[in-house]
PDB file of C-alpha atoms in Angstrom:
ATOM      1  CA  UNK A 838       3.277 -35.951-112.801  1.00  0.00           C
ATOM      2  CA  UNK A 839       2.622 -38.550-110.117  1.00  0.00           C
ATOM      3  CA  UNK A 840       1.258 -37.280-106.837  1.00  0.00           C
ATOM      4  CA  UNK A 841       3.246 -38.274-103.765  1.00  0.00           C
ATOM      5  CA  UNK A 842       1.363 -39.953-100.959  1.00  0.00           C
ATOM      6  CA  UNK A 843       2.865 -37.473 -98.480  1.00  0.00           C
ATOM      7  CA  UNK A 844       5.315 -34.507 -98.615  1.00  0.00           C
ATOM      8  CA  UNK A 845       8.985 -35.267 -99.246  1.00  0.00           C
ATOM      9  CA  UNK A 846      10.082 -34.372 -95.728  1.00  0.00           C
ATOM     10  CA  UNK A 847       7.738 -37.057 -94.364  1.00  0.00           C
ATOM     11  CA  UNK A 848       9.095 -39.589 -96.863  1.00  0.00           C
ATOM     12  CA  UNK A 849      12.597 -38.817 -95.614  1.00  0.00           C
ATOM     13  CA  UNK A 850      11.461 -39.412 -92.033  1.00  0.00           C
ATOM     14  CA  UNK A 851       9.967 -42.724 -93.133  1.00  0.00           C
ATOM     15  CA  UNK A 852      13.337 -43.725 -94.619  1.00  0.00           C
ATOM     16  CA  UNK A 853      15.192 -42.777 -91.437  1.00  0.00           C
ATOM     17  CA  UNK A 854      12.722 -44.896 -89.474  1.00  0.00           C
ATOM     18  CA  UNK A 855      13.558 -47.864 -91.730  1.00  0.00           C
ATOM     19  CA  UNK A 856      17.252 -47.317 -90.979  1.00  0.00           C
ATOM     20  CA  UNK A 857      16.533 -47.444 -87.252  1.00  0.00           C
ATOM     21  CA  UNK A 858      14.128 -50.388 -87.456  1.00  0.00           C
ATOM     22  CA  UNK A 859      16.010 -52.613 -89.910  1.00  0.00           C
ATOM     23  CA  UNK A 860      19.597 -51.395 -89.726  1.00  0.00           C
ATOM     24  CA  UNK A 861      19.891 -50.905 -93.476  1.00  0.00           C
ATOM     25  CA  UNK A 862      21.948 -48.135 -95.133  1.00  0.00           C
ATOM     26  CA  UNK A 863      20.140 -44.854 -95.636  1.00  0.00           C
ATOM     27  CA  UNK A 864      20.451 -44.951 -99.436  1.00  0.00           C
ATOM     28  CA  UNK A 865      18.699 -48.319 -99.525  1.00  0.00           C
ATOM     29  CA  UNK A 866      15.967 -47.055 -97.227  1.00  0.00           C
ATOM     30  CA  UNK A 867      15.431 -43.995 -99.422  1.00  0.00           C
ATOM     31  CA  UNK A 868      15.261 -46.138-102.553  1.00  0.00           C
ATOM     32  CA  UNK A 869      12.718 -48.463-100.934  1.00  0.00           C
ATOM     33  CA  UNK A 870      10.511 -45.521 -99.970  1.00  0.00           C
ATOM     34  CA  UNK A 871      10.822 -44.122-103.506  1.00  0.00           C
ATOM     35  CA  UNK A 872       9.814 -47.466-105.020  1.00  0.00           C
ATOM     36  CA  UNK A 873       6.641 -47.463-102.947  1.00  0.00           C
ATOM     37  CA  UNK A 874       5.905 -44.075-104.552  1.00  0.00           C
ATOM     38  CA  UNK A 875       6.388 -45.501-108.044  1.00  0.00           C
ATOM     39  CA  UNK A 876      10.009 -44.478-108.716  1.00  0.00           C
ATOM     40  CA  UNK A 877      12.993 -46.761-109.323  1.00  0.00           C
ATOM     41  CA  UNK A 878      15.244 -44.765-106.982  1.00  0.00           C
ATOM     42  CA  UNK A 879      15.252 -41.862-104.564  1.00  0.00           C
ATOM     43  CA  UNK A 880      17.349 -39.764-106.936  1.00  0.00           C
ATOM     44  CA  UNK A 881      14.623 -39.986-109.588  1.00  0.00           C
ATOM     45  CA  UNK A 882      11.946 -39.019-107.079  1.00  0.00           C
ATOM     46  CA  UNK A 883      14.021 -36.126-105.723  1.00  0.00           C
ATOM     47  CA  UNK A 884      14.774 -34.744-109.195  1.00  0.00           C
ATOM     48  CA  UNK A 885      11.085 -34.873-110.134  1.00  0.00           C
ATOM     49  CA  UNK A 886       9.956 -33.119-106.969  1.00  0.00           C
ATOM     50  CA  UNK A 887      12.839 -30.751-106.389  1.00  0.00           C
ATOM     51  CA  UNK A 888      11.674 -27.987-104.069  1.00  0.00           C
ATOM     52  CA  UNK A 889      12.982 -24.511-103.311  1.00  0.00           C
ATOM     53  CA  UNK A 890      14.716 -23.879 -99.973  1.00  0.00           C
ATOM     54  CA  UNK A 891      12.294 -23.031 -97.178  1.00  0.00           C
ATOM     55  CA  UNK A 892      13.163 -19.325 -97.081  1.00  0.00           C
ATOM     56  CA  UNK A 893      12.352 -19.044-100.802  1.00  0.00           C
ATOM     57  CA  UNK A 894       9.039 -20.852-100.302  1.00  0.00           C
ATOM     58  CA  UNK A 895       8.165 -18.445 -97.492  1.00  0.00           C
ATOM     59  CA  UNK A 896       9.162 -15.322 -99.420  1.00  0.00           C
ATOM     60  CA  UNK A 897       7.125 -16.499-102.407  1.00  0.00           C
ATOM     61  CA  UNK A 898       4.023 -16.515-100.217  1.00  0.00           C
ATOM     62  CA  UNK A 899       4.605 -13.062 -98.722  1.00  0.00           C
ATOM     63  CA  UNK A 900       3.336  -9.881-100.338  1.00  0.00           C
ATOM     64  CA  UNK A 901       4.306  -6.263 -99.602  1.00  0.00           C
ATOM     65  CA  UNK A 902       2.816  -5.298 -96.234  1.00  0.00           C
ATOM     66  CA  UNK A 903       2.470  -8.892 -95.048  1.00  0.00           C
ATOM     67  CA  UNK A 904       3.332  -9.906 -91.501  1.00  0.00           C
ATOM     68  CA  UNK A 905       4.611 -13.418 -90.758  1.00  0.00           C
ATOM     69  CA  UNK A 906       4.923 -15.246 -87.451  1.00  0.00           C
ATOM     70  CA  UNK A 907       7.674 -17.881 -87.334  1.00  0.00           C
ATOM     71  CA  UNK A 908       7.013 -20.198 -84.399  1.00  0.00           C
ATOM     72  CA  UNK A 909       8.810 -23.153 -82.879  1.00  0.00           C
ATOM     73  CA  UNK A 910      10.234 -24.578 -79.687  1.00  0.00           C
ATOM     74  CA  UNK A 911      13.920 -23.859 -78.908  1.00  0.00           C
ATOM     75  CA  UNK A 912      16.528 -25.079 -81.422  1.00  0.00           C
ATOM     76  CA  UNK A 913      14.034 -25.735 -84.209  1.00  0.00           C
ATOM     77  CA  UNK A 914      15.528 -23.237 -86.682  1.00  0.00           C
ATOM     78  CA  UNK A 915      13.448 -20.081 -86.140  1.00  0.00           C
ATOM     79  CA  UNK A 916      16.401 -17.703 -86.039  1.00  0.00           C
ATOM     80  CA  UNK A 917      18.146 -19.389 -88.956  1.00  0.00           C
ATOM     81  CA  UNK A 918      15.032 -19.062 -91.110  1.00  0.00           C
ATOM     82  CA  UNK A 919      14.496 -15.445 -90.070  1.00  0.00           C
ATOM     83  CA  UNK A 920      18.048 -14.471 -90.971  1.00  0.00           C
ATOM     84  CA  UNK A 921      17.854 -16.371 -94.265  1.00  0.00           C
ATOM     85  CA  UNK A 922      14.767 -14.336 -95.179  1.00  0.00           C
ATOM     86  CA  UNK A 923      16.615 -11.114 -94.369  1.00  0.00           C
ATOM     87  CA  UNK A 924      19.782 -12.219 -96.153  1.00  0.00           C
ATOM     88  CA  UNK A 925      17.889 -13.144 -99.316  1.00  0.00           C
ATOM     89  CA  UNK A 926      16.211  -9.740 -99.405  1.00  0.00           C
ATOM     90  CA  UNK A 927      19.572  -8.064 -98.771  1.00  0.00           C
ATOM     91  CA  UNK A 928      21.096  -9.844-101.764  1.00  0.00           C
ATOM     92  CA  UNK A 929      18.208  -8.555-103.870  1.00  0.00           C
ATOM     93  CA  UNK A 930      19.427  -5.068-103.001  1.00  0.00           C
ATOM     94  CA  UNK A 931      16.745  -3.650-100.740  1.00  0.00           C
ATOM     95  CA  UNK A 932      17.364  -2.220 -97.264  1.00  0.00           C
ATOM     96  CA  UNK A 933      16.629  -4.732 -94.497  1.00  0.00           C
ATOM     97  CA  UNK A 934      16.486  -4.521 -90.711  1.00  0.00           C
ATOM     98  CA  UNK A 935      16.862  -6.784 -87.684  1.00  0.00           C
ATOM     99  CA  UNK A 936      15.537  -5.811 -84.247  1.00  0.00           C
ATOM    100  CA  UNK A 937      16.565  -8.197 -81.492  1.00  0.00           C
ATOM    101  CA  UNK A 938      16.008  -8.232 -77.756  1.00  0.00           C
ATOM    102  CA  UNK A 939      17.677 -11.636 -77.560  1.00  0.00           C
ATOM    103  CA  UNK A 940      20.856 -11.640 -79.683  1.00  0.00           C
ATOM    104  CA  UNK A 941      23.837  -9.283 -79.569  1.00  0.00           C
ATOM    105  CA  UNK A 942      24.857  -7.375 -82.703  1.00  0.00           C
ATOM    106  CA  UNK A 943      27.979  -9.550 -83.023  1.00  0.00           C
ATOM    107  CA  UNK A 944      25.892 -12.749 -82.896  1.00  0.00           C
ATOM    108  CA  UNK A 945      23.506 -11.427 -85.542  1.00  0.00           C
ATOM    109  CA  UNK A 946      26.321 -10.406 -87.882  1.00  0.00           C
ATOM    110  CA  UNK A 947      27.992 -13.791 -87.429  1.00  0.00           C
ATOM    111  CA  UNK A 948      24.761 -15.672 -88.144  1.00  0.00           C
ATOM    112  CA  UNK A 949      24.052 -13.405 -91.087  1.00  0.00           C
ATOM    113  CA  UNK A 950      27.505 -14.049 -92.553  1.00  0.00           C
ATOM    114  CA  UNK A 951      27.186 -17.818 -92.096  1.00  0.00           C
ATOM    115  CA  UNK A 952      23.889 -17.777 -93.969  1.00  0.00           C
ATOM    116  CA  UNK A 953      25.694 -16.769 -97.168  1.00  0.00           C
ATOM    117  CA  UNK A 954      29.211 -18.086 -96.604  1.00  0.00           C
ATOM    118  CA  UNK A 955      28.800 -20.670 -99.385  1.00  0.00           C
ATOM    119  CA  UNK A 956      27.195 -18.266-101.845  1.00  0.00           C
ATOM    120  CA  UNK A 957      28.717 -16.174-104.589  1.00  0.00           C
ATOM    121  CA  UNK A 958      27.026 -12.912-103.627  1.00  0.00           C
ATOM    122  CA  UNK A 959      27.657 -10.584-100.705  1.00  0.00           C
ATOM    123  CA  UNK A 960      24.392  -9.488 -99.154  1.00  0.00           C
ATOM    124  CA  UNK A 961      23.816  -5.899 -98.200  1.00  0.00           C
ATOM    125  CA  UNK A 962      24.510  -5.361 -94.506  1.00  0.00           C
ATOM    126  CA  UNK A 963      21.279  -5.046 -92.498  1.00  0.00           C
ATOM    127  CA  UNK A 964      20.254  -2.332 -90.087  1.00  0.00           C
ATOM    128  CA  UNK A 965      20.792  -3.992 -86.700  1.00  0.00           C
ATOM    129  CA  UNK A 966      19.192  -2.689 -83.509  1.00  0.00           C
ATOM    130  CA  UNK A 967      19.701  -4.518 -80.216  1.00  0.00           C
ATOM    131  CA  UNK A 968      18.840  -1.723 -77.797  1.00  0.00           C
ATOM    132  CA  UNK A 969      16.880  -2.438 -74.628  1.00  0.00           C
ATOM    133  CA  UNK A 970      14.285   0.141 -75.731  1.00  0.00           C
ATOM    134  CA  UNK A 971      12.956  -1.950 -78.616  1.00  0.00           C
ATOM    135  CA  UNK A 972       9.171  -1.754 -78.803  1.00  0.00           C
ATOM    136  CA  UNK A 973       6.668  -0.937 -81.556  1.00  0.00           C
ATOM    137  CA  UNK A 974       7.160   2.842 -81.351  1.00  0.00           C
ATOM    138  CA  UNK A 975      10.951   2.446 -81.333  1.00  0.00           C
ATOM    139  CA  UNK A 976      10.863   0.144 -84.366  1.00  0.00           C
ATOM    140  CA  UNK A 977       8.554   2.439 -86.340  1.00  0.00           C
ATOM    141  CA  UNK A 978      10.657   5.518 -85.512  1.00  0.00           C
ATOM    142  CA  UNK A 979      13.843   3.761 -86.611  1.00  0.00           C
ATOM    143  CA  UNK A 980      12.282   2.523 -89.854  1.00  0.00           C
ATOM    144  CA  UNK A 981      10.909   5.960 -90.663  1.00  0.00           C
ATOM    145  CA  UNK A 982      14.504   7.231 -90.592  1.00  0.00           C
ATOM    146  CA  UNK A 983      15.483   4.511 -93.076  1.00  0.00           C
ATOM    147  CA  UNK A 984      12.491   4.251 -95.409  1.00  0.00           C
ATOM    148  CA  UNK A 985      12.146   1.578 -98.033  1.00  0.00           C
ATOM    149  CA  UNK A 986      13.020  -1.511 -95.978  1.00  0.00           C
ATOM    150  CA  UNK A 987      11.922  -4.572 -97.913  1.00  0.00           C
ATOM    151  CA  UNK A 988      11.866  -6.901 -94.905  1.00  0.00           C
ATOM    152  CA  UNK A 989      12.137  -6.465 -91.129  1.00  0.00           C
ATOM    153  CA  UNK A 990      12.943  -9.223 -88.628  1.00  0.00           C
ATOM    154  CA  UNK A 991      11.787  -8.867 -85.002  1.00  0.00           C
ATOM    155  CA  UNK A 992      13.411 -11.232 -82.509  1.00  0.00           C
ATOM    156  CA  UNK A 993      11.217 -11.960 -80.774  1.00  0.00           C
ATOM    157  CA  UNK A 994       7.481 -11.372 -80.247  1.00  0.00           C
ATOM    158  CA  UNK A 995       7.138 -12.184 -76.542  1.00  0.00           C
ATOM    159  CA  UNK A 996      10.061  -9.964 -75.514  1.00  0.00           C
ATOM    160  CA  UNK A 997       8.173  -6.906 -76.770  1.00  0.00           C
ATOM    161  CA  UNK A 998       5.964  -7.533 -73.741  1.00  0.00           C
ATOM    162  CA  UNK A 999       8.696  -7.572 -71.101  1.00  0.00           C
ATOM    163  CA  UNK A1000       8.634  -3.919 -70.049  1.00  0.00           C
ATOM    164  CA  UNK A1001       5.769  -2.401 -68.046  1.00  0.00           C
ATOM    165  CA  UNK A1002       6.696   0.987 -69.517  1.00  0.00           C
ATOM    166  CA  UNK A1003       5.565  -0.033 -73.003  1.00  0.00           C
ATOM    167  CA  UNK A1004       2.008  -0.556 -74.280  1.00  0.00           C
ATOM    168  CA  UNK A1005       0.486  -4.027 -74.207  1.00  0.00           C
ATOM    169  CA  UNK A1006       1.711  -6.569 -76.730  1.00  0.00           C
ATOM    170  CA  UNK A1007      -1.624  -6.439 -78.531  1.00  0.00           C
ATOM    171  CA  UNK A1008      -1.357  -2.650 -78.928  1.00  0.00           C
ATOM    172  CA  UNK A1009       2.213  -2.956 -80.183  1.00  0.00           C
ATOM    173  CA  UNK A1010       1.242  -5.664 -82.630  1.00  0.00           C
ATOM    174  CA  UNK A1011      -1.523  -3.423 -83.973  1.00  0.00           C
ATOM    175  CA  UNK A1012       0.946  -0.555 -84.476  1.00  0.00           C
ATOM    176  CA  UNK A1013       3.474  -2.773 -86.270  1.00  0.00           C
ATOM    177  CA  UNK A1014       1.014  -4.553 -88.555  1.00  0.00           C
ATOM    178  CA  UNK A1015      -0.531  -1.223 -89.534  1.00  0.00           C
ATOM    179  CA  UNK A1016       2.916   0.211 -90.268  1.00  0.00           C
ATOM    180  CA  UNK A1017       3.756  -2.814 -92.419  1.00  0.00           C
ATOM    181  CA  UNK A1018       0.594  -2.337 -94.464  1.00  0.00           C
ATOM    182  CA  UNK A1019       1.070   1.408 -94.884  1.00  0.00           C
ATOM    183  CA  UNK A1020       4.782   1.206 -95.739  1.00  0.00           C
ATOM    184  CA  UNK A1021       4.688  -1.999 -97.766  1.00  0.00           C
ATOM    185  CA  UNK A1022       7.546  -3.631 -95.856  1.00  0.00           C
ATOM    186  CA  UNK A1023       7.323  -7.292 -94.933  1.00  0.00           C
ATOM    187  CA  UNK A1024       7.615  -8.010 -91.204  1.00  0.00           C
ATOM    188  CA  UNK A1025       8.749 -11.311 -89.716  1.00  0.00           C
ATOM    189  CA  UNK A1026       8.252 -12.001 -86.012  1.00  0.00           C
ATOM    190  CA  UNK A1027      10.026 -14.909 -84.330  1.00  0.00           C
ATOM    191  CA  UNK A1028       7.828 -16.391 -81.607  1.00  0.00           C
ATOM    192  CA  UNK A1029       8.038 -18.917 -78.804  1.00  0.00           C
ATOM    193  CA  UNK A1030       5.765 -21.936 -78.727  1.00  0.00           C
ATOM    194  CA  UNK A1031       4.412 -22.975 -75.327  1.00  0.00           C
ATOM    195  CA  UNK A1032       5.761 -26.089 -73.600  1.00  0.00           C
ATOM    196  CA  UNK A1033       2.293 -27.641 -73.681  1.00  0.00           C
ATOM    197  CA  UNK A1034       2.733 -28.387 -77.386  1.00  0.00           C
ATOM    198  CA  UNK A1035       5.246 -31.132 -76.610  1.00  0.00           C
ATOM    199  CA  UNK A1036       2.639 -32.966 -74.541  1.00  0.00           C
ATOM    200  CA  UNK A1037       0.015 -32.727 -77.271  1.00  0.00           C
ATOM    201  CA  UNK A1038      -0.669 -35.174 -80.080  1.00  0.00           C
ATOM    202  CA  UNK A1039       0.185 -32.588 -82.755  1.00  0.00           C
ATOM    203  CA  UNK A1040       3.041 -33.166 -85.187  1.00  0.00           C
ATOM    204  CA  UNK A1041       3.493 -29.424 -85.684  1.00  0.00           C
ATOM    205  CA  UNK A1042       2.501 -26.386 -83.623  1.00  0.00           C
ATOM    206  CA  UNK A1043       0.126 -23.743 -84.916  1.00  0.00           C
ATOM    207  CA  UNK A1044      -1.244 -20.370 -83.824  1.00  0.00           C
ATOM    208  CA  UNK A1045      -3.031 -21.972 -80.865  1.00  0.00           C
ATOM    209  CA  UNK A1046       0.341 -23.012 -79.419  1.00  0.00           C
ATOM    210  CA  UNK A1047       2.009 -19.575 -79.486  1.00  0.00           C
ATOM    211  CA  UNK A1048       3.058 -18.657 -75.952  1.00  0.00           C
ATOM    212  CA  UNK A1049       1.088 -15.617 -74.774  1.00  0.00           C
ATOM    213  CA  UNK A1050       2.057 -14.296 -71.330  1.00  0.00           C
ATOM    214  CA  UNK A1051      -0.580 -11.646 -72.069  1.00  0.00           C
ATOM    215  CA  UNK A1052      -3.256 -12.186 -74.733  1.00  0.00           C
ATOM    216  CA  UNK A1053      -2.880 -10.622 -78.161  1.00  0.00           C
ATOM    217  CA  UNK A1054      -4.860 -10.920 -81.376  1.00  0.00           C
ATOM    218  CA  UNK A1055      -2.803 -13.250 -83.563  1.00  0.00           C
ATOM    219  CA  UNK A1056      -5.271 -12.816 -86.416  1.00  0.00           C
ATOM    220  CA  UNK A1057      -3.416  -9.563 -87.092  1.00  0.00           C
ATOM    221  CA  UNK A1058      -0.773 -11.685 -88.824  1.00  0.00           C
ATOM    222  CA  UNK A1059      -1.160 -12.692 -92.449  1.00  0.00           C
ATOM    223  CA  UNK A1060       0.770 -15.962 -92.289  1.00  0.00           C
ATOM    224  CA  UNK A1061       2.348 -18.380 -89.850  1.00  0.00           C
ATOM    225  CA  UNK A1062       5.337 -20.655 -90.437  1.00  0.00           C
ATOM    226  CA  UNK A1063       5.711 -23.365 -87.797  1.00  0.00           C
ATOM    227  CA  UNK A1064       8.741 -25.616 -87.361  1.00  0.00           C
ATOM    228  CA  UNK A1065       9.286 -28.799 -85.390  1.00  0.00           C
ATOM    229  CA  UNK A1066      11.603 -31.790 -85.689  1.00  0.00           C
ATOM    230  CA  UNK A1067      12.513 -31.024 -89.301  1.00  0.00           C
ATOM    231  CA  UNK A1068       8.934 -30.526 -90.440  1.00  0.00           C
ATOM    232  CA  UNK A1069       7.313 -27.283 -91.548  1.00  0.00           C
ATOM    233  CA  UNK A1070       3.882 -25.921 -92.231  1.00  0.00           C
ATOM    234  CA  UNK A1071       2.959 -22.500 -93.652  1.00  0.00           C
ATOM    235  CA  UNK A1072      -0.600 -21.504 -92.828  1.00  0.00           C
ATOM    236  CA  UNK A1073      -2.805 -18.400 -93.003  1.00  0.00           C
ATOM    237  CA  UNK A1074      -3.557 -16.631 -89.736  1.00  0.00           C
ATOM    238  CA  UNK A1075      -6.810 -17.642 -87.995  1.00  0.00           C
TER     239      UNK A1075
END
């Protein structure tokens, strides 16, 4: 199999740039990019390099007990990806849970339903907790009452640090990552990326760009998935 000069999502961006620069139809731009990669048309390239949806790629890299940080600036798809991960696990039949200090229960259920509205299967309804008391101890206590969760979504990391009555974020992260390892559940944390990233020369954020009002040890995570402007990278924790 030929090796592409760059990932498919970058080739698509190159085609869109041709549309803007030369005013040609998108299908012609895609075909031109494909020809530079050694294919007669974009459809031939796409069929050769068909990839799984992002949530499947992420799940394939997670193991029982793994913790994942999903980071991005606002409106980059963090919540959508998180709920797709939960929905996929729910379809597989295992208990799943969503803890959110940001969304209401109605918003979560609506997003969850939209994730699978075009599918043929009805996912198992998740445990949803949107109480103001969400912190590491609260999450662990709730999960201990519903053992066997295959995946847990926490929305979002920085809000665990908003109350002075709770332990530091670093302490909470330690408790949650240890619980994930001991129970075997996979934990996904949505996380904000600092505004400074947008003034940097980086194409994608990474662990260095995670907003930390108070420092915490991000090496406790196993993986990071970072989103920006339609591009994605999945990397091990530092």
